[in-house]
Coordinates of C-alpha atoms in Angstrom, one line a residue:
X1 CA 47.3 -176.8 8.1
X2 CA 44.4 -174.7 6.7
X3 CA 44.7 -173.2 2.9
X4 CA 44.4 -169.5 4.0
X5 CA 43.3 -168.7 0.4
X6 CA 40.9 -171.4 0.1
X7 CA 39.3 -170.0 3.3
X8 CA 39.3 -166.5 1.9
X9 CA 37.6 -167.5 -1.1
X10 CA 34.7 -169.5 1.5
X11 CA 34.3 -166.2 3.8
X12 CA 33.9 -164.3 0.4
X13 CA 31.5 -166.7 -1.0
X14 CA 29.5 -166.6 2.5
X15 CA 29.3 -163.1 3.1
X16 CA 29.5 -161.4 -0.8
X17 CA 28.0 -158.2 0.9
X18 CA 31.0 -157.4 3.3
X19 CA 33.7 -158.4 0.5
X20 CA 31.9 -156.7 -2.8
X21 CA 29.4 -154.3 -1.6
X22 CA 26.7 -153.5 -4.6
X23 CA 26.8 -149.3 -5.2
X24 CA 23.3 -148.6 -6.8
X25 CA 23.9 -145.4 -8.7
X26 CA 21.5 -143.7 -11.3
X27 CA 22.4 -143.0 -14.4
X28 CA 23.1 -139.0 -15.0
X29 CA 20.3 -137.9 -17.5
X30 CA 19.2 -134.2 -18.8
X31 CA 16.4 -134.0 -16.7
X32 CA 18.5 -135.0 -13.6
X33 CA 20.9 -132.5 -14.9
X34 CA 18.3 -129.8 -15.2
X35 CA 17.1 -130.2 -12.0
X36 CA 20.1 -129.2 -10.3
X37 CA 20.8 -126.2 -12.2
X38 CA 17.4 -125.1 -11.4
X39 CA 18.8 -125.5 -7.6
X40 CA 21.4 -123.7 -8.4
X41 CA 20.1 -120.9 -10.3
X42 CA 16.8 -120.1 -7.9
X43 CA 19.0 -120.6 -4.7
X44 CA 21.3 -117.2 -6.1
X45 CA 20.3 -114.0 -5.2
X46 CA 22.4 -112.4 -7.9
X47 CA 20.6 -114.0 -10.3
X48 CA 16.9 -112.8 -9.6
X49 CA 18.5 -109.5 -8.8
X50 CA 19.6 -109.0 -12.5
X51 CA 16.2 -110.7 -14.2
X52 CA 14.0 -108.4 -11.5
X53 CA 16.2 -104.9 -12.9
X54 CA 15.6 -106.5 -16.6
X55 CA 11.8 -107.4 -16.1
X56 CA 11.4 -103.5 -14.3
X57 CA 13.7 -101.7 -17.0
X58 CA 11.2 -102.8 -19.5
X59 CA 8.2 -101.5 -19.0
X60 CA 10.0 -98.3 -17.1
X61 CA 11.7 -97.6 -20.0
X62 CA 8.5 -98.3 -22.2
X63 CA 6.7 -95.9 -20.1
X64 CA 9.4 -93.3 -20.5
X65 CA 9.6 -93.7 -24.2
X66 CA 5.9 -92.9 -24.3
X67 CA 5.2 -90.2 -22.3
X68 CA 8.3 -88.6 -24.1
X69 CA 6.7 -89.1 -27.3
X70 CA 2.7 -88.5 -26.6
X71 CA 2.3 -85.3 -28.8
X72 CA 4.0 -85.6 -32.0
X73 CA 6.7 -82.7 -32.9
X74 CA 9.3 -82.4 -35.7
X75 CA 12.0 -83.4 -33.3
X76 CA 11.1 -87.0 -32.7
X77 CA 12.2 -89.1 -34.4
X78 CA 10.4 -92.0 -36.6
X79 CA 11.9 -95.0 -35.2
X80 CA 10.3 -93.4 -32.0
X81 CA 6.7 -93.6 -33.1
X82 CA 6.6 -97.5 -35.0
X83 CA 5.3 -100.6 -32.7
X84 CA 8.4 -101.5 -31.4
X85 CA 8.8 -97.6 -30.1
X86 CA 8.2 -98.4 -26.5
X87 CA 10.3 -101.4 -26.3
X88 CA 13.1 -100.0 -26.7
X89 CA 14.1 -101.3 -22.9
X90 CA 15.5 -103.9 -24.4
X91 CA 19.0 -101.6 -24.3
X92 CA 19.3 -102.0 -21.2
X93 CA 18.1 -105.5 -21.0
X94 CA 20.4 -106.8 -23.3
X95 CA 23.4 -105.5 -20.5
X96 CA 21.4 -107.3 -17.8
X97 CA 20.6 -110.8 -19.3
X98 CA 23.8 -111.0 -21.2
X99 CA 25.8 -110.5 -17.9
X100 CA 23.2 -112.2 -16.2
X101 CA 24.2 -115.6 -18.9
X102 CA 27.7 -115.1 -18.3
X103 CA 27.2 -115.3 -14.7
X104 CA 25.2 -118.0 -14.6
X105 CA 28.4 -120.1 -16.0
X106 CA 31.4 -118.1 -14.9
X107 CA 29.8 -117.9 -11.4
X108 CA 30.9 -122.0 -11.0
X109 CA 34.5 -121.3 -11.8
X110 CA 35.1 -118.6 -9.9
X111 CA 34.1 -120.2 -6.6
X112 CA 35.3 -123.9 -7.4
X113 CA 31.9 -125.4 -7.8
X114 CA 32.3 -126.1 -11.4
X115 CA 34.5 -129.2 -10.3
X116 CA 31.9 -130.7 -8.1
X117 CA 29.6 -130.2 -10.6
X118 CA 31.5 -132.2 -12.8
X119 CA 32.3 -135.1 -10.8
X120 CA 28.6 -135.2 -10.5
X121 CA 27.8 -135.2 -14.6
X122 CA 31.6 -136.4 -16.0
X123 CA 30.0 -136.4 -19.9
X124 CA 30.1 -132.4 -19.2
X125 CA 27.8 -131.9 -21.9
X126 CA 24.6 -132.4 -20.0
X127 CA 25.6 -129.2 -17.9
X128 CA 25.9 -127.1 -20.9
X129 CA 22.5 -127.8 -22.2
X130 CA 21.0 -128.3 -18.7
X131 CA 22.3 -124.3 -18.0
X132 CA 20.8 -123.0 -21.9
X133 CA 17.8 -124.4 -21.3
X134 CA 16.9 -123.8 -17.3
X135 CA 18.3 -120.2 -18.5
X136 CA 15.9 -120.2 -21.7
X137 CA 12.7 -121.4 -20.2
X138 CA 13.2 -118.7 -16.9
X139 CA 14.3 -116.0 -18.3
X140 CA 12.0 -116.6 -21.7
X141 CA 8.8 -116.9 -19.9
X142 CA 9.8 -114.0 -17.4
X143 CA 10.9 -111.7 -20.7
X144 CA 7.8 -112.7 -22.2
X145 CA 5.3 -111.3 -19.7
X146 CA 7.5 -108.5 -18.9
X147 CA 7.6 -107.0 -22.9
X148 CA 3.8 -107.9 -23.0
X149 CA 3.3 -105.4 -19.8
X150 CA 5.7 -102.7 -20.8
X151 CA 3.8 -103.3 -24.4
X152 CA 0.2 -102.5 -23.1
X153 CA 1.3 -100.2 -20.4
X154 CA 3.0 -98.0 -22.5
X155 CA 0.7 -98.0 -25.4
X156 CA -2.5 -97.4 -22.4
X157 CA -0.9 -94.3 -21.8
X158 CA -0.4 -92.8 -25.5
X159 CA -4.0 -93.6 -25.9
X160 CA -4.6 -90.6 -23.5
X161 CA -2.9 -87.9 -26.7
X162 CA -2.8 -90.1 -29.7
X163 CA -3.4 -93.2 -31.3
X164 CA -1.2 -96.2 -30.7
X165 CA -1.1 -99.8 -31.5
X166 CA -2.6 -102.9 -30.4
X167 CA -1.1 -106.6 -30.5
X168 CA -2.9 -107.5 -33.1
X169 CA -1.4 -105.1 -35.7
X170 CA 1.1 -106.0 -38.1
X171 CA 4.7 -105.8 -36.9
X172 CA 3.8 -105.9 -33.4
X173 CA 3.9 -109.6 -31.7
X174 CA 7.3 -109.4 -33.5
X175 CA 8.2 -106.3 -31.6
X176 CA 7.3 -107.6 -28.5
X177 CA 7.5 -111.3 -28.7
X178 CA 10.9 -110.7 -30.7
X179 CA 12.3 -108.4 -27.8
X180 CA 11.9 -111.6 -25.2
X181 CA 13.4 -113.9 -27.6
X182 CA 16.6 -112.0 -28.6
X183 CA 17.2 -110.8 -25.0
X184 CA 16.9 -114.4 -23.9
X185 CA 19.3 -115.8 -26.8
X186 CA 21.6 -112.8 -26.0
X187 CA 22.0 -114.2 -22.8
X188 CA 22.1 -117.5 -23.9
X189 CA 25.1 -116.4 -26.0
X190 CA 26.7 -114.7 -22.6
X191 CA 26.6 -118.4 -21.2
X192 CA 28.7 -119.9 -24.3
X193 CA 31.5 -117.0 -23.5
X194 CA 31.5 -117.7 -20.4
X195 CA 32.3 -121.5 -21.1
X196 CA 34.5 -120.4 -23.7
X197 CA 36.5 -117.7 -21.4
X198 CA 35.7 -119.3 -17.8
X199 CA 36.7 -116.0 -16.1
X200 CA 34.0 -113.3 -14.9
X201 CA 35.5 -110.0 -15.9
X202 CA 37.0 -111.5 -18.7
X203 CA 34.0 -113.0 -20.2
X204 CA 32.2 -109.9 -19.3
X205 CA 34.3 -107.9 -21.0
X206 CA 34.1 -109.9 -24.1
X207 CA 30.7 -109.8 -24.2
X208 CA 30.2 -106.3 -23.9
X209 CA 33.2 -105.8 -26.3
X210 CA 31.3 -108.0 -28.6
X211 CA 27.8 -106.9 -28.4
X212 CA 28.6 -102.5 -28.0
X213 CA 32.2 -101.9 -28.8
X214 CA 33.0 -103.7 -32.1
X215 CA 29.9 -102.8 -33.9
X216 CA 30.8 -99.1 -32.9
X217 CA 33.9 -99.6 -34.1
X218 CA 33.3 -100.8 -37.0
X219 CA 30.2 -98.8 -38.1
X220 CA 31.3 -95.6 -37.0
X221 CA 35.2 -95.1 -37.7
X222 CA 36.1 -97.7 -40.3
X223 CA 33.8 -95.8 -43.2
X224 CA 30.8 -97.7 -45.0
X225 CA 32.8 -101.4 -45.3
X226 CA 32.6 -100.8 -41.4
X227 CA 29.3 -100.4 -41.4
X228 CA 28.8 -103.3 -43.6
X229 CA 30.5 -105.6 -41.5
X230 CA 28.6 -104.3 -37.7
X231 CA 25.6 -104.9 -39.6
X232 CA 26.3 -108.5 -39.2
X233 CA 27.6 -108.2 -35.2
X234 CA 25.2 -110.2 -33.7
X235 CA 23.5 -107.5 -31.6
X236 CA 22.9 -105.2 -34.3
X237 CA 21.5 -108.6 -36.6
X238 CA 19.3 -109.4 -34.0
X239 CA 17.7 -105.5 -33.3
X240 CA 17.3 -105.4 -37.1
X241 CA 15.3 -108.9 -36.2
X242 CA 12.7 -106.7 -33.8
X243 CA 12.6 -103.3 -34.8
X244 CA 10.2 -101.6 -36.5
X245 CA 11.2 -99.7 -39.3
X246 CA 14.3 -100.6 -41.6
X247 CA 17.4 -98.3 -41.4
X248 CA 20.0 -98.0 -43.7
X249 CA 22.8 -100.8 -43.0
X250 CA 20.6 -102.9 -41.6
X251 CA 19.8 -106.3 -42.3
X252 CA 16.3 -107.3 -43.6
X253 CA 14.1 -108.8 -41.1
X254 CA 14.5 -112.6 -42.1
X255 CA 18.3 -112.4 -42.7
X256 CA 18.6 -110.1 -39.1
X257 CA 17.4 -113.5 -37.2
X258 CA 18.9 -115.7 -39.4
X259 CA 22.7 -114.2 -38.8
X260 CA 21.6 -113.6 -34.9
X261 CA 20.6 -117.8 -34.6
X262 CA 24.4 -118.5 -36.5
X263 CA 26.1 -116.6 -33.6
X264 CA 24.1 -118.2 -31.0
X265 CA 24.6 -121.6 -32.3
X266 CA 28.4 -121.4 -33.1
X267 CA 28.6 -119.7 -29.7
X268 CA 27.6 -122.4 -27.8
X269 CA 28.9 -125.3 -30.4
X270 CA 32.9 -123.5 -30.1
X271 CA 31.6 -123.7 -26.2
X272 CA 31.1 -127.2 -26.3
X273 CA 34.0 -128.4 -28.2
X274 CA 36.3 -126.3 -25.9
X275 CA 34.8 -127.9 -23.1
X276 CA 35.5 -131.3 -23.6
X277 CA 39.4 -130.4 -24.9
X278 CA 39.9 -128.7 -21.6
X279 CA 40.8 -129.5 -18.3
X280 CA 39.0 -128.4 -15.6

């Protein structure tokens, strides 16, 4: 009578492919990681629709400021007539790419997709610096072009009444460089609340809480210690980063970016922690 085990073992020495099939797998990597949040991100419609009202508001806005400001009166102000004047779309760009950054993260957990993507990359981590930086290099290079166009439109059409400002003078590539870079950061810093609060309205909410209601708060109804402390929210850090002239509570230029990286970086590094603690 035949050793049934003994014959096993022969069949699974024979035939090793039916018994222990090899599963040929590559490794999860950044780049990998980044390529499929670029799927992700082109393939949404809501996401171009938000960068396409930011990249328009800008120069708009710029052209606006401009014309508003072509012959100078007594009732504009000065802020109004420094380099970073017509850029001052960046109000309503901050709005757009901060909600844009939430969505691009909150967007996953509202439909479910953030398990699958998961599964996929199970280190997690990889997908939190895959989305900053897919969302820094588009919406960077976008914001860039776009605050270089509402720049020269804007200032093309004040040279019609009055002297204006070229990109070569002092203060302006920080005006107009600065613009793309703190819009694109504050979005970056809508993505870490959105890992951090991983619900849309919610995270939108504290976003706009944080970036418009506190400093308000703060600067207009709590007396000058208010104002002291909005000084340091990171929206008004990072306009004191790219404006022009220097208001009073407001951070010098180099201390303005300085406080506007901290909240980006602990943003993202509070996002980070918190996502490996949590469950899905």
């Amino acid at each position: 009578m035949s050793n049934p085990i003994l014959a096993s073992a022969v069949v699974e020495e024979e035939v090793p492919s039916l018994v222990r099939p090899e599963v040929h797998s590559e490794p999860v990597s950044l780049s990998r990681a980044m390529a499929s949040e670029w799927i992700k991100f082109r393939t949404l419609r809501s996401s171009w629709a938000i960068l396409i009202a930011a990249v328009i508001g800008l120069p708009a806005i710029g052209l606006i400021v401009a014309y508003n400001t072509r012959h100078i009166t007594p009732s504009i102000a000065p802020e109004d007539l420094g380099p970073s004047a017509t850029m001052q779309g960046f109000l309503l760009g901050q709005l757009l790419i901060g909600a844009l950054g939430v969505l691009v993260v909150s967007g996953e957990y509202s439909t479910g997709m953030i398990r699958s993507t998961f599964a996929a990359v199970p280190k997690r981590l990889p997908t939190v610096w895959a989305k900053a930086l897919v969302f820094a290099v588009v919406v960077g290079t976008t914001l860039t072009v776009a605050a270089v166009v509402a720049f020269l439109s804007s200032q093309a059409l004040l040279s019609h009444y009055r002297p204006g400002y070229s990109l070569t003078d002092p203060g302006v590539p920080r005006a107009v460089f600065g613009t793309a870079m703190y819009l694109t950061l504050l979005g970056v810093l809508g993505g870490a609340v959105g890992w951090i609060v991983r619900n849309t309205p919610g995270a939108l909410v504290s976003f706009l809480g944080l970036i418009l209601v506190v400093p308000v708060i703060f600067g207009n109804l709590l007396g000058n210690w208010g104002k002291d402390v909005a000084q340091f929210m990171p929206g008004e850090a990072g306009r004191s980063f790219i404006t022009g002239l220097h208001q009073p509570y407001m951070l010098s230029v180099g201390t303005g970016l300085v406080v506007f990286l901290a909240w980006v970086a602990v943003a993202v590094a509070c996002a980070t922690v918190l996502l490996r603690r949590r469950d899905v």
